[in-house]
Coordinates of C-alpha atoms in Angstrom, one line a residue:
Chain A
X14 CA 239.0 97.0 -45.7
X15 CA 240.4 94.1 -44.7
X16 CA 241.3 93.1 -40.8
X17 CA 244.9 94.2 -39.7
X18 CA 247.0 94.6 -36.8
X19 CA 248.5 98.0 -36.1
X20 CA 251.8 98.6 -34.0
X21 CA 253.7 102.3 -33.8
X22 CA 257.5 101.7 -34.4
X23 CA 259.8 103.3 -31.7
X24 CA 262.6 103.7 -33.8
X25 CA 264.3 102.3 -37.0
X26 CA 265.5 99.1 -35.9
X27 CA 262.4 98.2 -34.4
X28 CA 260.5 99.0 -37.6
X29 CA 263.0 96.8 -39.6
X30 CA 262.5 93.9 -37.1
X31 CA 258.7 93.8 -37.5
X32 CA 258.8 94.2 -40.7
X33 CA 260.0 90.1 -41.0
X34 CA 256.0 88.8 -39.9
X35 CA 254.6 87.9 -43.1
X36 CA 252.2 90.3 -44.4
X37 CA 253.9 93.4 -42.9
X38 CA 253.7 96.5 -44.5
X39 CA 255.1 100.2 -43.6
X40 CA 252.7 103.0 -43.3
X41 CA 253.9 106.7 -43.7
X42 CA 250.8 109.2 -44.3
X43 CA 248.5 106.8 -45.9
X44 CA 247.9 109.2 -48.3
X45 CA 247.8 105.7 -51.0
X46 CA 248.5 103.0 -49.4
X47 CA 245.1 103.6 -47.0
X48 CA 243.2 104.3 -50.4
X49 CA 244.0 101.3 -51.6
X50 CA 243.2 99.2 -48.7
X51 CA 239.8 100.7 -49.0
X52 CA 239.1 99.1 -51.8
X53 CA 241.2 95.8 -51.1
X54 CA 243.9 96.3 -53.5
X55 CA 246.2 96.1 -50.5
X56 CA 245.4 93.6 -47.8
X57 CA 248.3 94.1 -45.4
X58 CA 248.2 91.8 -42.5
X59 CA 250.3 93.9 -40.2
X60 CA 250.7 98.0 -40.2
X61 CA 254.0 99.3 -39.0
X62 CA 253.7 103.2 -38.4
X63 CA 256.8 104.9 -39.1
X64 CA 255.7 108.4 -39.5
X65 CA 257.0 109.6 -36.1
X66 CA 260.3 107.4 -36.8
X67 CA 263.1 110.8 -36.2
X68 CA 263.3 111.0 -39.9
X69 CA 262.2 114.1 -40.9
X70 CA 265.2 116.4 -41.1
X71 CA 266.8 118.2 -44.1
X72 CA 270.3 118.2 -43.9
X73 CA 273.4 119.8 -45.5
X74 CA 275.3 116.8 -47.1
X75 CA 278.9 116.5 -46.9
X76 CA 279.8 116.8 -50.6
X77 CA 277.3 120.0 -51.3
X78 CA 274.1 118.4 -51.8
X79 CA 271.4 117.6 -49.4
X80 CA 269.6 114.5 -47.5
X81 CA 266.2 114.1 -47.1
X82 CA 264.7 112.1 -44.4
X83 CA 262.2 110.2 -45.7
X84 CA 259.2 111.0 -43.3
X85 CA 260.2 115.1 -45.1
X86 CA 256.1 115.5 -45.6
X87 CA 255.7 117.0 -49.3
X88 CA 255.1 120.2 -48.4
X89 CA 258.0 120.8 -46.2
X90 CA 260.6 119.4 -48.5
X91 CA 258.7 121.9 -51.1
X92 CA 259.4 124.7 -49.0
X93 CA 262.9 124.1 -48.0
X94 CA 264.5 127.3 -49.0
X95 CA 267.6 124.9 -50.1
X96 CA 265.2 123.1 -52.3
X97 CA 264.0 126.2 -53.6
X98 CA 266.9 127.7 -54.0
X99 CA 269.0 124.9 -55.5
X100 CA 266.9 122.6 -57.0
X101 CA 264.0 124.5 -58.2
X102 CA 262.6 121.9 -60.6
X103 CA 261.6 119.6 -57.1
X104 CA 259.7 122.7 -55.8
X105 CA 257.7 122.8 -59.0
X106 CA 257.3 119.1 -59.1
X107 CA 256.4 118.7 -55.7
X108 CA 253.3 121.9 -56.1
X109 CA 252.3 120.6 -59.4
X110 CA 251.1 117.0 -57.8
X111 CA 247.7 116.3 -56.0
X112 CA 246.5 118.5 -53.5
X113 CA 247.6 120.6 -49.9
X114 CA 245.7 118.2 -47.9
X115 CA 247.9 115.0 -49.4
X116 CA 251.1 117.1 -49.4
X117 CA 250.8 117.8 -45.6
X118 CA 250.2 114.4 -45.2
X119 CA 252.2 112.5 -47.8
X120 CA 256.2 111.5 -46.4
X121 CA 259.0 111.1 -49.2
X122 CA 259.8 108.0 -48.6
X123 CA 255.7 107.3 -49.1
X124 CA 255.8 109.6 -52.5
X125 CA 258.3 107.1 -54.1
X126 CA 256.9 104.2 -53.7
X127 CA 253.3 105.1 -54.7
X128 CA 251.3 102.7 -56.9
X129 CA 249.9 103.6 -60.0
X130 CA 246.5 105.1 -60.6
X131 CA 245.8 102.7 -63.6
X132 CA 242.0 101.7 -63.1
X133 CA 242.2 98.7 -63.9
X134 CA 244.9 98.4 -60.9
X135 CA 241.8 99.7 -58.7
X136 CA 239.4 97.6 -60.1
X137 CA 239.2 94.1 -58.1
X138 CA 236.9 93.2 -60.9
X139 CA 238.8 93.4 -63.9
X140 CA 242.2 91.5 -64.5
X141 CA 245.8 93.5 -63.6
X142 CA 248.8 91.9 -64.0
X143 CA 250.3 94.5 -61.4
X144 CA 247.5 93.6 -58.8
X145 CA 246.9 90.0 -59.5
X146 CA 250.0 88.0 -60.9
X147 CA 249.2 86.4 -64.6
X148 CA 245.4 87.5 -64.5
X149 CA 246.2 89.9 -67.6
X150 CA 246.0 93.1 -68.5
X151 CA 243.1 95.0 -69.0
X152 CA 244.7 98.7 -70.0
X153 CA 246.2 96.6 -73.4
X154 CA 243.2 96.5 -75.0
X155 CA 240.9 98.5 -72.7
X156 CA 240.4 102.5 -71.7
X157 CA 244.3 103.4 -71.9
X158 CA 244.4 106.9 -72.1
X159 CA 246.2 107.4 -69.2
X160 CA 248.6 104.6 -69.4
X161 CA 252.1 104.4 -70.6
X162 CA 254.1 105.0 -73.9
X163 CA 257.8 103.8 -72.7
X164 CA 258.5 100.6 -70.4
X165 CA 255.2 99.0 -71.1
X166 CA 255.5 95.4 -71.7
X167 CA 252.6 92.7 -72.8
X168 CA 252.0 92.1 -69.4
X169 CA 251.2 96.2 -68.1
X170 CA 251.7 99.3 -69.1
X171 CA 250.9 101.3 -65.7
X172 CA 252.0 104.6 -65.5
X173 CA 253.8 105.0 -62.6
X174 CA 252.3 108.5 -60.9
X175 CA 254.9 110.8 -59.2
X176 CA 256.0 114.5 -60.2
X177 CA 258.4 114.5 -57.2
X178 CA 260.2 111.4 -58.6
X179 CA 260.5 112.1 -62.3
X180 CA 262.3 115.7 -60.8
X181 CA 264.5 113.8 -58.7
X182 CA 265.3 111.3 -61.5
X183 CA 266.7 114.1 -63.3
X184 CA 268.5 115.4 -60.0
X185 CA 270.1 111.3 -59.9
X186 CA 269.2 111.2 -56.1
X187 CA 270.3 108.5 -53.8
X188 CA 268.2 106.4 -52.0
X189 CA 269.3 104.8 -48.5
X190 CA 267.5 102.5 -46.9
X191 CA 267.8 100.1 -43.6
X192 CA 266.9 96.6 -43.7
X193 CA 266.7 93.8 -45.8
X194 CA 269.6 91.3 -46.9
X195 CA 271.8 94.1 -47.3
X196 CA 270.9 95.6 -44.0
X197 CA 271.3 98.8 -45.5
X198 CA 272.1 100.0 -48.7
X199 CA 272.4 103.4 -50.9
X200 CA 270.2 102.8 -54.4
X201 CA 271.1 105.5 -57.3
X202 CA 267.1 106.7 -57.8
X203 CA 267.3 105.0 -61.5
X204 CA 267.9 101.8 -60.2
X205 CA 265.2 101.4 -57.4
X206 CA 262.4 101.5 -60.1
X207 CA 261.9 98.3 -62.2
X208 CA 260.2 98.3 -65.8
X209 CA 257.5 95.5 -65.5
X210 CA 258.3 93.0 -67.9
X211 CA 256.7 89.8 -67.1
X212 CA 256.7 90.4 -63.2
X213 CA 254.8 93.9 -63.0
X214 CA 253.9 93.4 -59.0
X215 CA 257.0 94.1 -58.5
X216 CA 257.4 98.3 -59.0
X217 CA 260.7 98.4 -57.1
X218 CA 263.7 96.6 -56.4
X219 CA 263.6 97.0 -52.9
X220 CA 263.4 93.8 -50.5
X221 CA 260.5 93.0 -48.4
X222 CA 261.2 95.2 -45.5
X223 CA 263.2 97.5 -46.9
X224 CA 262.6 100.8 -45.1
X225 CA 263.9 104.0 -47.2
X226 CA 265.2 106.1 -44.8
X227 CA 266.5 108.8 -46.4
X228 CA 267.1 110.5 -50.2
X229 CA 270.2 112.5 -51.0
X230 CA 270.6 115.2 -53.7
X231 CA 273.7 115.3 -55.3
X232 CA 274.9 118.9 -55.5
X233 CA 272.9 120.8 -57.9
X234 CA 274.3 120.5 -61.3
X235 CA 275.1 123.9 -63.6
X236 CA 272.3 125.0 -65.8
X237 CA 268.9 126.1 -65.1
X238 CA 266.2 124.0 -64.3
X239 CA 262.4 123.8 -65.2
X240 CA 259.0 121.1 -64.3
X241 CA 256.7 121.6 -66.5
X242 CA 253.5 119.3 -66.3
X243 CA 250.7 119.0 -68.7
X244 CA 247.4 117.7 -67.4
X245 CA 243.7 118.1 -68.0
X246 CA 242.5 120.1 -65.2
X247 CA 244.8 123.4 -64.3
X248 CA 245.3 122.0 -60.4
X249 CA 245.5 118.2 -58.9
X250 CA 245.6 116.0 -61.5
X251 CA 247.9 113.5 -62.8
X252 CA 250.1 114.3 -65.8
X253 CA 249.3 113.6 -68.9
X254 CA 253.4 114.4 -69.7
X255 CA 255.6 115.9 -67.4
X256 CA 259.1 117.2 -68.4
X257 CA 262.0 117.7 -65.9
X258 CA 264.8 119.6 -67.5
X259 CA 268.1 121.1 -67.1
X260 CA 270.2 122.7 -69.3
X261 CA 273.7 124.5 -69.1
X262 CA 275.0 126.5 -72.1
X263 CA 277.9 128.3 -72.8
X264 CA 278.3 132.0 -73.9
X265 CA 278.4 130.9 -77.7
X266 CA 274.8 129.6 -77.1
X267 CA 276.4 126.3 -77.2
X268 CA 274.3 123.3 -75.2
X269 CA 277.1 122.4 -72.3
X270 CA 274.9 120.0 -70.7
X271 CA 271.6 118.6 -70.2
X272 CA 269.2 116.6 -68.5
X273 CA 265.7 115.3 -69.2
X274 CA 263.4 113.0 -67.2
X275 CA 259.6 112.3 -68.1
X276 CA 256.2 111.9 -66.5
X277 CA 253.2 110.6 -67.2
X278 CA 254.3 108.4 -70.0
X279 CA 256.5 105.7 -68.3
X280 CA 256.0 103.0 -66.9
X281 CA 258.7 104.3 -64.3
X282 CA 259.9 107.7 -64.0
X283 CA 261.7 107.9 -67.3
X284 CA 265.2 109.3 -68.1
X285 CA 266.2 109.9 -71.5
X286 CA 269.8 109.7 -71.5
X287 CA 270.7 109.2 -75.2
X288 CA 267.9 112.6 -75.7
X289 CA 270.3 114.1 -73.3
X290 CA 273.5 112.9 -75.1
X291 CA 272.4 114.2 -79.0
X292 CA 271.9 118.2 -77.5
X293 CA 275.1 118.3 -75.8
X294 CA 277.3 120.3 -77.9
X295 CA 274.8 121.2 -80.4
X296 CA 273.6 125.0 -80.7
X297 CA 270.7 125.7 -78.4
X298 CA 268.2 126.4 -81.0
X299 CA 264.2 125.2 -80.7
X300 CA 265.7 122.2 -84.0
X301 CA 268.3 121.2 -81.3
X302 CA 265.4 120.8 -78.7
X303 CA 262.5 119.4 -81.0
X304 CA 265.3 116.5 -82.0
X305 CA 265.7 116.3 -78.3
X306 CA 261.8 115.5 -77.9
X307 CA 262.4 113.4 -81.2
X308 CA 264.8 110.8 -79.4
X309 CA 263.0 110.8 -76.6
X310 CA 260.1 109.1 -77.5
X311 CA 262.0 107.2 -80.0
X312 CA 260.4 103.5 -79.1
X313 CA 257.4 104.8 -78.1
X314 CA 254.0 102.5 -78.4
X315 CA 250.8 103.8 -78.1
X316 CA 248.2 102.1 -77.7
X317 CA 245.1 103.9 -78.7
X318 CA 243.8 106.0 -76.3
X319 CA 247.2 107.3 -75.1
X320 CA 248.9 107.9 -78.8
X321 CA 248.6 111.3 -78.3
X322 CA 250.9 111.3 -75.4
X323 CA 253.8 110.6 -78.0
X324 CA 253.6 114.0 -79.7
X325 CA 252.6 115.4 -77.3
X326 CA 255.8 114.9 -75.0
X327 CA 258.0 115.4 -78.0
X328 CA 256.3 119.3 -78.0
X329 CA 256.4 119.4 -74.3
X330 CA 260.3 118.6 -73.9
X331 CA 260.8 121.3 -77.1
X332 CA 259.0 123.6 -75.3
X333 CA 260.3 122.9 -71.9
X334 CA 264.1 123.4 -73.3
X335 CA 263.3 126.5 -75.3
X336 CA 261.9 128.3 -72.7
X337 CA 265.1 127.4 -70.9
X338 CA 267.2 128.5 -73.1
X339 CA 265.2 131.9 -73.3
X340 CA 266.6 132.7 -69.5
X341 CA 270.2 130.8 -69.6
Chain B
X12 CA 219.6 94.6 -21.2
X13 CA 223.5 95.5 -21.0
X14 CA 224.5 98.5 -20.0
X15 CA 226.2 99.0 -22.9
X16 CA 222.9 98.5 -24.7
X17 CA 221.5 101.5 -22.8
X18 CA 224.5 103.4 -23.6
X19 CA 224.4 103.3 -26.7
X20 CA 220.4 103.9 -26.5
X21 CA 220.9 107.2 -24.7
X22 CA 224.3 108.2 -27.8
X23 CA 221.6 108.0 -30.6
X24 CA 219.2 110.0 -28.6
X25 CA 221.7 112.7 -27.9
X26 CA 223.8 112.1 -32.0
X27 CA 219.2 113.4 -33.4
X28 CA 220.0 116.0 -30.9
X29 CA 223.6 117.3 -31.8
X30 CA 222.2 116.9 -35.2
X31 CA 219.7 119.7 -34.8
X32 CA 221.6 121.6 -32.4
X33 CA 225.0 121.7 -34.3
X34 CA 227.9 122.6 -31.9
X35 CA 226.4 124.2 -29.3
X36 CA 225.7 120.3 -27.6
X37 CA 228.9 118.9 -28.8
X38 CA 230.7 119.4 -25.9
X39 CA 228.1 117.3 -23.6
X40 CA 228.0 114.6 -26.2
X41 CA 231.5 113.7 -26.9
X42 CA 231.6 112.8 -22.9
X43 CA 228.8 110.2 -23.2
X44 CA 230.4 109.0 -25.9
X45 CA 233.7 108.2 -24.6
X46 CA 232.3 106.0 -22.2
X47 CA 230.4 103.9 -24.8
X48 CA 232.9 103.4 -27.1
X49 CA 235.7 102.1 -24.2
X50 CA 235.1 98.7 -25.2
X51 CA 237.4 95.4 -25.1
X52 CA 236.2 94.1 -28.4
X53 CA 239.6 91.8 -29.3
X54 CA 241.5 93.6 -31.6
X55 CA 240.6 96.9 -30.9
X56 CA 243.6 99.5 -30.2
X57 CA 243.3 101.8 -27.2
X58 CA 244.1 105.3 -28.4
X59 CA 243.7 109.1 -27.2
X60 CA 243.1 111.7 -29.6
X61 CA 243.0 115.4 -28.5
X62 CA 239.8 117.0 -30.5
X63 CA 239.1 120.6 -30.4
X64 CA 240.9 120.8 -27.2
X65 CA 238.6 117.4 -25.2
X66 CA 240.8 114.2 -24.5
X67 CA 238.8 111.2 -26.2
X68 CA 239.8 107.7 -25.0
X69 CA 237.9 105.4 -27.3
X70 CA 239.0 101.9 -27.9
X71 CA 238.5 100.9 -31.8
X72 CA 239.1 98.6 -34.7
X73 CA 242.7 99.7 -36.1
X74 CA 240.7 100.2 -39.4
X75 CA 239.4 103.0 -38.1
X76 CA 239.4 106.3 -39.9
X77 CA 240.2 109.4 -38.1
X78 CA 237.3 110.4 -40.2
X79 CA 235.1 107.7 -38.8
X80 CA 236.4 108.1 -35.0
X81 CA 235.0 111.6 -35.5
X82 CA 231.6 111.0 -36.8
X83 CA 231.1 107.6 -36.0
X84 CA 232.6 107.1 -31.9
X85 CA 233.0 110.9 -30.9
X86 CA 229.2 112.7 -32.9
X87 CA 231.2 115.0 -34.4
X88 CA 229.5 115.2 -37.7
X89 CA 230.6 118.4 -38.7
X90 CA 233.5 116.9 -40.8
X91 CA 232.2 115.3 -43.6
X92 CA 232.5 112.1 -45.6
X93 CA 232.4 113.2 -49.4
X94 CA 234.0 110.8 -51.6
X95 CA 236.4 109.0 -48.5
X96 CA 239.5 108.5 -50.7
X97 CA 241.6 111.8 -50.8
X98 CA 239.8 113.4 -53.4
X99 CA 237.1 116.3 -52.8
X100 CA 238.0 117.5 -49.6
X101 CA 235.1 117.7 -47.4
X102 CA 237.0 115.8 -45.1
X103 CA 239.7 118.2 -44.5
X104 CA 240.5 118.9 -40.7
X105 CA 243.3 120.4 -38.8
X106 CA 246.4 118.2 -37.5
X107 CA 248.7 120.2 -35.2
X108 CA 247.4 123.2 -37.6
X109 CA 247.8 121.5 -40.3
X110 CA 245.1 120.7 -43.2
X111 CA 245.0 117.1 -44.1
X112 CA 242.1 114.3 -45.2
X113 CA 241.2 112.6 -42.5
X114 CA 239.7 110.4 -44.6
X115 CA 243.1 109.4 -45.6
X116 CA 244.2 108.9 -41.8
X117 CA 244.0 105.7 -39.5
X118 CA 242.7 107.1 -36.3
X119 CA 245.3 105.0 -34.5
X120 CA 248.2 107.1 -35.9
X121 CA 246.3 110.7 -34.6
X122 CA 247.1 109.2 -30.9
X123 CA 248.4 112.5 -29.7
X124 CA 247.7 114.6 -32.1
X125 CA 246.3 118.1 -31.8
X126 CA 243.2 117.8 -34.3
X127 CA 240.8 120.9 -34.9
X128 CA 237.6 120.0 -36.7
X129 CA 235.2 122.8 -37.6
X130 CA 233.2 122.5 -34.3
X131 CA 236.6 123.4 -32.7
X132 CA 236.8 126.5 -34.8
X133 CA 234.4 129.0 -32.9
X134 CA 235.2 130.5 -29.5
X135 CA 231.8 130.0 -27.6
X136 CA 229.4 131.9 -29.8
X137 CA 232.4 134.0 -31.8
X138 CA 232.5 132.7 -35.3
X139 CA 236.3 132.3 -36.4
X140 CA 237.0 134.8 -39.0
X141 CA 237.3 132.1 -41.6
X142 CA 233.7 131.1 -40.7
X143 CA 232.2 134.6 -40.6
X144 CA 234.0 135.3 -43.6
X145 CA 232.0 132.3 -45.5
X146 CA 228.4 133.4 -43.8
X147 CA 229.3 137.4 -45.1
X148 CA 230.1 136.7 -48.6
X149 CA 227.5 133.8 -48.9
X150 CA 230.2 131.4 -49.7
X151 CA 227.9 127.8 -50.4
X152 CA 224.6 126.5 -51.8
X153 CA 223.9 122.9 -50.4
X154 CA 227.1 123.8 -47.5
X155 CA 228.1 119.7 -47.5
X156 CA 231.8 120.8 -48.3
X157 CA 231.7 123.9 -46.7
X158 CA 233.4 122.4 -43.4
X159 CA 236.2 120.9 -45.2
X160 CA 236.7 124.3 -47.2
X161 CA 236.5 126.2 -43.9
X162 CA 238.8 124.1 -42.5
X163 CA 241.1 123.8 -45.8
X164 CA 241.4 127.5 -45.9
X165 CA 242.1 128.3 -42.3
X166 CA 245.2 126.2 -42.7
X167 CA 245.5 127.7 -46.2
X168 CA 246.0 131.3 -44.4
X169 CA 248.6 129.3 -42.1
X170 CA 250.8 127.9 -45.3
X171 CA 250.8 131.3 -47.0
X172 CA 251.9 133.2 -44.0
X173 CA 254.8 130.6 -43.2
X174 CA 255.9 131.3 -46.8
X175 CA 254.6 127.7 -48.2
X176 CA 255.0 128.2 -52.4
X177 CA 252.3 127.2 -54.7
X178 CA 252.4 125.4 -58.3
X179 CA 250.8 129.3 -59.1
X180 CA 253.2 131.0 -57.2
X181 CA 256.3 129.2 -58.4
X182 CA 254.3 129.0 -62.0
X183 CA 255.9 129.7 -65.2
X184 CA 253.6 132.7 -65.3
X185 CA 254.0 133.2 -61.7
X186 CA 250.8 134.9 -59.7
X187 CA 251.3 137.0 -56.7
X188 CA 250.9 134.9 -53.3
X189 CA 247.5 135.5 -52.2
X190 CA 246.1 136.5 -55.4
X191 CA 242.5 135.1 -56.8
X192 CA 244.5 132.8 -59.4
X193 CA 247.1 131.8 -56.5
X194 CA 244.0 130.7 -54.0
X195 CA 242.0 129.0 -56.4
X196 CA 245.1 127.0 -56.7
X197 CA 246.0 126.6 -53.3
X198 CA 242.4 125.3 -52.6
X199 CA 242.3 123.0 -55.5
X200 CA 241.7 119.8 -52.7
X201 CA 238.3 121.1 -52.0
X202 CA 235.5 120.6 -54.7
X203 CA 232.5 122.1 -54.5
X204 CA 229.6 120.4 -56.9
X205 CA 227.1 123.8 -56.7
X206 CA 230.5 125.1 -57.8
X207 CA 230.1 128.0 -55.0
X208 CA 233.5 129.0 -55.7
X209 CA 233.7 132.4 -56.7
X210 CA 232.4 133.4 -53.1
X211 CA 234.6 130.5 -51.4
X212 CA 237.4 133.0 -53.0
X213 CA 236.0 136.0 -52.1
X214 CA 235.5 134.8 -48.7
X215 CA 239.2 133.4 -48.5
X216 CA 240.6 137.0 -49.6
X217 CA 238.4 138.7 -47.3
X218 CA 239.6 136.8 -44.6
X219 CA 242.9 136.5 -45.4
X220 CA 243.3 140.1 -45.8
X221 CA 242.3 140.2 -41.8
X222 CA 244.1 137.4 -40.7
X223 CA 247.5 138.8 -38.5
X224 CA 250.6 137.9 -40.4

């Protein structure tokens, strides 16, 4: 690990404020950003700890949904009775992802902006466009099982790792953050993650020294909800698909609404709006929902080792909605 | 020959000691060890972290691990250093009751902390009930992870009773909290290569099923 200086903020503005030395990072639980320090990945300069910053509240919020402080650990914001209650699908998102140990440790703000697990990301000896600007990528041509079907570009296709953000992609939370140009600023959750393009360093568009302070959950929208995650191992492992859904329907079986976000295949949590659009209206029948799966992945590249990943999330979304439908 | 020189001398004498003599000299060690380790090496961050009850002042590098401060600066060896990135466990200690890797944890940020590490666990010569658990139902082979297991499932118990849900509990084919199928999810962090796990679970239930809720 490489040398670094290590201060404990005393509160938000102070956190902001050191955040401007070059080389400053923020540190939360350390659940990743530690890790990959370890192996030199990251080579912050200076640490600032906000984990005891007075952020770790769950709130009612005014117009029926609810705000997150962003130092929530995993576990608590899993076991909010609100969260459980209301938006089921982040319960199940949150337990499906790594272990207890990490999600008594790991913040909120600190789940979002994880890194991706690609090896080749981890491995200082092989090229990654994501770790090392215009060195190439290795996944392209390389071991790519785990690596992305949608958003990948020439330059990466990293898969970016999170249950707890695909469920709140479907959820459209708010992110609100302190510092930076804006000095402040509320992000809609779809817009704080980048696809990679020809710059993927970048994961988010946040500033340098952009603190997220808090995520808000608009009120729970009708329909039940569902997370279902498909991995190798049966506990604490990264998906190989994940499927967030929600679906309303009427009396006449009729699809009202729905909403579907995916895992495991994207190179950022992925929405799939015009999937979303084609089964409202339509009859909630298992054709409706493998059409659903259909447009999905419609654009989807494999790559060799991950082309099973595009049937495969086309069966998983089916599934996912059919099952729904089976208790609305 | 400095006197830190000595110091340090007398610390590896006593570490071969602890070593044999697990727990019952940990007490007398961590004292000398405090005093070695309250250097003013530039750089260094002065911190006090509360172990199994003892006040440590140590003065380190900010890179160090809370896993590290234990075994390395305080002889607390008990906790151990599997694969030191998040991932098997065996590094699992208590934070303010709470189970975490503190392999995963910059020492620095523990200032103030209540940790619990398994040599914390006992009262004098009473096993915990977690521990005596694990010795009844024979619950290891080698015994490398059996710390962090120990340690995992004390704060296990804890998450179950406060009504924590599981990805088995909150399942599609949900299992009953507490069940065989629910703990072996629960403990999922923890690997155990001579795969000991059926008695780790039958230890767990055992326990569990004493435990005061």
């Amino acid at each position: 690990m490489r040398a670094f200086t290590y201060e404990r903020a005393k509160d938000i503005d102070a956190a902001v404020a050191a955040a401007q030395q070059p080389g400053a990072r923020f540190i939360a639980g350390g659940t990743n950003l530690l890790d990959l320090m370890k192996v030199e990945v990251e080579k912050p300069a200076h640490l600032i700890d906000v984990s005891r910053l007075p952020l770790k509240d769950i709130a009612d919020a005014a117009d029926g949904g609810l705000t997150i402080g962003a130092m929530v650990t995993n576990t608590d914001l899993a076991a909010d009775k609100r969260v459980m209650e209301r938006y089921p699908m982040l319960t199940r998102a949150i337990v499906n992802g790594a272990s207890a140990q990490l999600r008594n440790q790991a913040s909120t703000g600190g789940n979002l902006l994880q890194r991706t697990r690609c090896p080749y990301f981890y491995d200082v000896s092989k090229p990654c466009n994501k770790r090392q600007p215009n060195s190439g990528c290795s996944a392209l041509q390389g071991i790519n099982r785990m690596n992305a079907v949608l958003g990948g570009s020439d330059a990466c296709i990293a898969v970016h790792p999170s249950d707890m953000a695909v469920a709140m992609m479907a959820l459209d939370a708010r992110i609100e953050t302190k510092g930076g140009s804006k000095k402040g600023r509320t992000i809609p959750i779809a817009e704080l993650y980048r696809q990679p393009e020809g710059s993927p360093e970048r994961d988010t568009n946040l500033e340098p020294g952009e603190l997220i302070t808090s995520v808000t959950l608009p009120p729970a929208p009708a329909g039940k909800q569902s997370y279902r995650k498909v991995r190798d191992r049966a506990s604490y492992a990264f998906a190989l698909v994940s499927v967030a859904a929600i679906l309303d329907i009427d009396d006449e079986r009729k699809v009202r609404s729905a909403r579907l976000a995916l895992g495991g295949v994207g190179t950022m949590p992925w929405r799939a709006r015009e999937a979303e659009q084609g089964m409202a209206g339509a009859i909630a029948s298992e054709k409706t929902f493998a059409t659903a799966g259909t447009v999905a992945v419609d654009g989807a590249q494999g790559h060799g080792g991950n082309d099973f990943k595009i049937p495969l999330a086309r069966r998983t979304i089916a599934r996912a909605f059919t099952d729904l439908s089976a208790k609305a | 020959m400095s006197q830190r020189f000595l110091l340090s001398r007398r610390l590896l004498g006593t570490t071969a000691l602890a070593a044999v003599f697990a727990g019952r000299f940990a007490h007398a060690q961590s004292r000398e060890i405090q005093i070695a380790a309250a250097s003013d090496k530039p750089g260094n961050i002065d911190m006090q972290l509360d172990v199994n009850g003892e006040t440590h002042k140590l003065s380190l590098d900010p890179r160090t691990t809370l896993l590290d401060a234990l075994r390395d600066h305080m002889g607390l060896t008990g906790t151990k250093k599997g694969c030191d990135h998040g991932q098997c466990g065996a590094c699992t200690v208590l934070i303010n009751g709470v189970r975490m890797n503190s392999c995963l944890s910059l020492a620095a940020a523990r200032d103030g902390d209540k940790i619990t590490t398994i040599e914390g666990l006992a009262e004098g010569e009473k096993l915990h009930p977690m521990q005596a658990a694990f010795v009844k139902a024979d619950a290891f082979q080698c015994g490398f992870c059996t710390p962090g297991q120990i340690c995992s499932a004390v704060g296990m118990v804890a998450e179950m009773q406060r009504g924590a849900p599981s990805a088995a509990s909150m399942d599609f084919d949900a299992k009953p909290v507490g069940s065989v199928e629910e703990i072996r999810e629960r403990m999922s962090g923890n690997i155990c290569r001579c795969s000991a796990y059926p008695n780790i679970v039958a230890a767990i239930v055992a326990a569990s099923e004493g435990a005061p809720t």
